[in-house]
């Protein structure tokens, strides 16, 4: 877990001052990533680092396109020299490709940062979409409703979340199931 302090400190530097609520959310997402990290085996550290860094694209000093997954991933690739899969996960977190398409940025996103897919991408979506803006653990439906209410009718975020809703719910279900299966195995192993 040698890279986790780097990811945490970078996120803190970029978010804690200008965006304290986003920083609170980020801390909650990272806590949740630590909780589920065992299900991704050797990628546990990558998941936790990505949870710390997934929203840094909101930091005022990083804003370029105004689409935070892309701005954050480009900063990680070009300035922070982060590993490729970390950048790709940040770029694609929580079904970002759908909002990218609605913003006319899908080609840039997928050319520069192809999706990683699989349990890792599901796990990051789960951690983000079950953590409130204040960093508390909440169920996915409450989280999605909160985003829709915050951005309001007609906003590109609202339309994209509505489009992504079923995929986000499925990712969440897959992670809940993976966590319970692993927990059951631990019980069997321990007894
Ligand atoms: Fe987030």
CSV table of C-alpha atoms and ligand atoms in Angstrom, one decimal:
chain,number,residue,atom,x,y,z
A,1,UNK,CA,0.0,0.0,0.0
A,2,UNK,CA,3.0,2.3,-0.5
A,3,UNK,CA,1.1,4.6,-3.0
A,4,UNK,CA,-1.9,5.3,-0.8
A,5,UNK,CA,-0.4,8.1,1.2
A,6,UNK,CA,0.7,9.8,-2.1
A,7,UNK,CA,-2.9,9.6,-3.5
A,8,UNK,CA,-4.4,10.8,-0.2
A,9,UNK,CA,-2.0,13.7,0.1
A,10,UNK,CA,-2.5,14.8,-3.5
A,11,UNK,CA,-6.3,14.7,-3.2
A,12,UNK,CA,-6.1,16.7,0.1
A,13,UNK,CA,-3.9,19.3,-1.4
A,14,UNK,CA,-6.1,19.8,-4.4
A,15,UNK,CA,-9.6,19.6,-2.7
A,16,UNK,CA,-9.5,20.3,1.0
A,17,UNK,CA,-9.0,24.0,0.7
A,18,UNK,CA,-11.1,25.1,-2.2
A,19,UNK,CA,-13.7,22.3,-2.1
A,20,UNK,CA,-14.2,21.1,1.5
A,21,UNK,CA,-17.5,19.3,0.8
A,22,UNK,CA,-15.9,17.4,-2.2
A,23,UNK,CA,-13.0,16.5,0.2
A,24,UNK,CA,-15.4,15.1,2.7
A,25,UNK,CA,-17.1,13.0,0.0
A,26,UNK,CA,-13.6,11.8,-1.2
A,27,UNK,CA,-12.7,10.7,2.3
A,28,UNK,CA,-15.9,8.7,2.5
A,29,UNK,CA,-15.3,7.1,-0.9
A,30,UNK,CA,-11.8,6.1,0.2
A,31,UNK,CA,-13.1,4.6,3.5
A,32,UNK,CA,-15.5,2.5,1.5
A,33,UNK,CA,-12.8,1.5,-1.0
A,34,UNK,CA,-10.7,0.2,2.0
A,35,UNK,CA,-13.7,-1.8,3.1
A,36,UNK,CA,-14.3,-3.6,-0.2
A,37,UNK,CA,-10.7,-3.6,-1.5
A,38,UNK,CA,-10.2,-7.3,-0.6
A,39,UNK,CA,-12.6,-8.3,-3.4
A,40,UNK,CA,-10.2,-7.1,-6.1
A,41,UNK,CA,-7.2,-9.1,-4.8
A,42,UNK,CA,-3.9,-7.7,-6.1
A,43,UNK,CA,-5.6,-4.5,-7.3
A,44,UNK,CA,-6.6,-3.4,-3.8
A,45,UNK,CA,-4.0,-0.6,-3.6
A,46,UNK,CA,-5.0,0.6,-7.1
A,47,UNK,CA,-8.7,0.8,-6.0
A,48,UNK,CA,-7.9,2.7,-2.9
A,49,UNK,CA,-5.7,5.2,-4.7
A,50,UNK,CA,-8.3,5.7,-7.4
A,51,UNK,CA,-11.0,6.4,-4.7
A,52,UNK,CA,-8.8,9.1,-3.2
A,53,UNK,CA,-8.2,10.7,-6.7
A,54,UNK,CA,-11.4,10.1,-8.6
A,55,UNK,CA,-12.8,13.6,-8.1
A,56,UNK,CA,-9.6,15.8,-8.3
A,57,UNK,CA,-10.8,17.0,-11.7
A,58,UNK,CA,-13.2,19.3,-9.7
A,59,UNK,CA,-10.2,21.2,-8.2
A,60,UNK,CA,-10.2,24.8,-9.7
A,61,UNK,CA,-6.5,24.5,-10.7
A,62,UNK,CA,-7.2,21.4,-12.8
A,63,UNK,CA,-10.3,22.6,-14.7
A,64,UNK,CA,-9.8,22.5,-18.5
A,65,UNK,CA,-12.8,21.0,-20.3
A,66,UNK,CA,-15.1,21.3,-17.2
A,67,UNK,CA,-15.7,17.6,-17.3
A,68,UNK,CA,-14.1,16.4,-14.1
A,69,UNK,CA,-13.3,12.7,-15.0
A,70,UNK,CA,-11.3,13.8,-18.1
A,71,UNK,CA,-9.6,16.8,-16.4
A,72,UNK,CA,-8.6,14.7,-13.5
A,73,UNK,CA,-7.3,11.9,-15.6
A,74,UNK,CA,-5.3,14.2,-17.8
A,75,UNK,CA,-3.7,15.8,-14.7
A,76,UNK,CA,-2.8,12.4,-13.3
A,77,UNK,CA,-1.3,11.3,-16.6
A,78,UNK,CA,0.5,14.5,-17.6
A,79,UNK,CA,1.5,16.2,-14.3
A,80,UNK,CA,1.4,13.5,-11.7
A,81,UNK,CA,2.8,10.7,-14.0
A,82,UNK,CA,0.4,8.2,-12.4
A,83,UNK,CA,0.1,4.7,-13.7
A,84,UNK,CA,-2.0,4.1,-16.7
A,85,UNK,CA,-4.8,2.1,-15.2
A,86,UNK,CA,-5.3,4.6,-12.4
A,87,UNK,CA,-5.8,7.3,-15.0
A,88,UNK,CA,-8.2,5.2,-17.0
A,89,UNK,CA,-10.3,4.4,-13.9
A,90,UNK,CA,-10.5,8.0,-12.9
A,91,UNK,CA,-11.5,9.0,-16.5
A,92,UNK,CA,-14.3,6.4,-16.6
A,93,UNK,CA,-15.6,6.4,-13.0
A,94,UNK,CA,-19.3,6.0,-12.4
A,95,UNK,CA,-20.2,5.6,-16.1
A,96,UNK,CA,-18.5,8.8,-17.1
A,97,UNK,CA,-18.5,7.7,-20.8
A,98,UNK,CA,-22.3,8.4,-20.9
A,99,UNK,CA,-21.9,12.0,-19.7
A,100,UNK,CA,-18.8,12.4,-22.0
A,101,UNK,CA,-21.0,11.4,-25.0
A,102,UNK,CA,-23.7,13.9,-23.9
A,103,UNK,CA,-20.9,16.6,-23.7
A,104,UNK,CA,-19.4,15.7,-27.1
A,105,UNK,CA,-16.3,14.4,-25.4
A,106,UNK,CA,-16.7,10.6,-25.8
A,107,UNK,CA,-14.1,10.2,-28.5
A,108,UNK,CA,-11.4,12.1,-26.5
A,109,UNK,CA,-12.2,10.2,-23.4
A,110,UNK,CA,-12.2,6.7,-25.0
A,111,UNK,CA,-9.2,7.4,-27.2
A,112,UNK,CA,-7.1,8.7,-24.4
A,113,UNK,CA,-8.4,6.5,-21.6
A,114,UNK,CA,-10.1,3.3,-22.6
A,115,UNK,CA,-12.3,1.8,-19.9
A,116,UNK,CA,-10.8,-0.8,-17.5
A,117,UNK,CA,-14.1,-2.7,-17.0
A,118,UNK,CA,-14.6,-5.6,-14.7
A,119,UNK,CA,-14.8,-5.7,-10.9
A,120,UNK,CA,-12.4,-2.7,-10.5
A,121,UNK,CA,-14.6,-0.3,-12.4
A,122,UNK,CA,-17.7,-1.7,-10.6
A,123,UNK,CA,-16.0,-1.3,-7.3
A,124,UNK,CA,-15.1,2.4,-7.9
A,125,UNK,CA,-18.6,3.1,-9.1
A,126,UNK,CA,-20.0,1.4,-6.0
A,127,UNK,CA,-17.8,3.4,-3.6
A,128,UNK,CA,-18.7,6.7,-5.3
A,129,UNK,CA,-22.4,6.0,-5.7
A,130,UNK,CA,-23.0,4.8,-2.1
A,131,UNK,CA,-21.2,7.8,-0.5
A,132,UNK,CA,-23.0,11.1,0.1
A,133,UNK,CA,-21.6,14.5,-0.7
A,134,UNK,CA,-20.8,14.8,3.0
A,135,UNK,CA,-18.9,11.5,3.0
A,136,UNK,CA,-21.6,9.3,4.7
A,137,UNK,CA,-22.6,5.8,3.5
A,138,UNK,CA,-25.9,5.8,1.8
A,139,UNK,CA,-27.8,3.5,-0.5
A,140,UNK,CA,-27.4,4.0,-4.3
A,141,UNK,CA,-31.0,5.1,-5.0
A,142,UNK,CA,-30.8,7.9,-2.4
A,143,UNK,CA,-27.4,8.9,-3.9
A,144,UNK,CA,-28.8,9.0,-7.4
A,145,UNK,CA,-31.9,11.0,-6.4
A,146,UNK,CA,-29.7,13.4,-4.5
A,147,UNK,CA,-27.6,14.1,-7.7
A,148,UNK,CA,-30.7,14.5,-9.8
A,149,UNK,CA,-32.2,17.0,-7.3
A,150,UNK,CA,-28.9,18.9,-7.0
A,151,UNK,CA,-28.4,19.4,-10.7
A,152,UNK,CA,-32.0,19.7,-11.7
A,153,UNK,CA,-34.1,19.2,-14.8
A,154,UNK,CA,-32.4,19.7,-18.1
A,155,UNK,CA,-28.8,19.6,-16.8
A,156,UNK,CA,-26.4,17.4,-18.7
A,157,UNK,CA,-25.5,15.7,-15.4
A,158,UNK,CA,-29.1,14.9,-14.7
A,159,UNK,CA,-29.7,13.5,-18.1
A,160,UNK,CA,-26.5,11.4,-18.0
A,161,UNK,CA,-27.3,10.0,-14.5
A,162,UNK,CA,-30.8,9.0,-15.6
A,163,UNK,CA,-29.2,7.2,-18.6
A,164,UNK,CA,-26.6,5.5,-16.4
A,165,UNK,CA,-28.9,4.6,-13.5
A,166,UNK,CA,-29.5,1.0,-14.4
A,167,UNK,CA,-25.8,0.4,-15.0
A,168,UNK,CA,-24.8,2.0,-11.7
A,169,UNK,CA,-27.4,-0.1,-9.9
A,170,UNK,CA,-26.0,-3.2,-11.5
A,171,UNK,CA,-22.4,-2.3,-10.6
A,172,UNK,CA,-23.5,-1.8,-7.0
A,173,UNK,CA,-25.3,-5.2,-6.9
A,174,UNK,CA,-22.3,-7.0,-8.3
A,175,UNK,CA,-20.0,-5.5,-5.6
A,176,UNK,CA,-22.5,-6.2,-2.8
A,177,UNK,CA,-22.6,-9.8,-4.0
A,178,UNK,CA,-18.8,-10.1,-4.3
A,179,UNK,CA,-18.4,-8.7,-0.8
A,180,UNK,CA,-20.9,-11.1,0.7
A,181,UNK,CA,-19.4,-14.1,-1.2
A,182,UNK,CA,-15.9,-13.2,0.1
A,183,UNK,CA,-17.2,-12.7,3.6
A,184,UNK,CA,-18.8,-16.1,3.5
A,185,UNK,CA,-15.5,-17.6,2.3
A,186,UNK,CA,-13.7,-15.9,5.2
A,187,UNK,CA,-16.1,-17.4,7.6
A,188,UNK,CA,-15.6,-20.9,6.2
A,189,UNK,CA,-11.8,-20.5,6.1
A,190,UNK,CA,-11.8,-19.2,9.7
A,191,UNK,CA,-13.9,-22.0,11.2
B,1,LIG,FE1,-17.3,11.1,-6.4
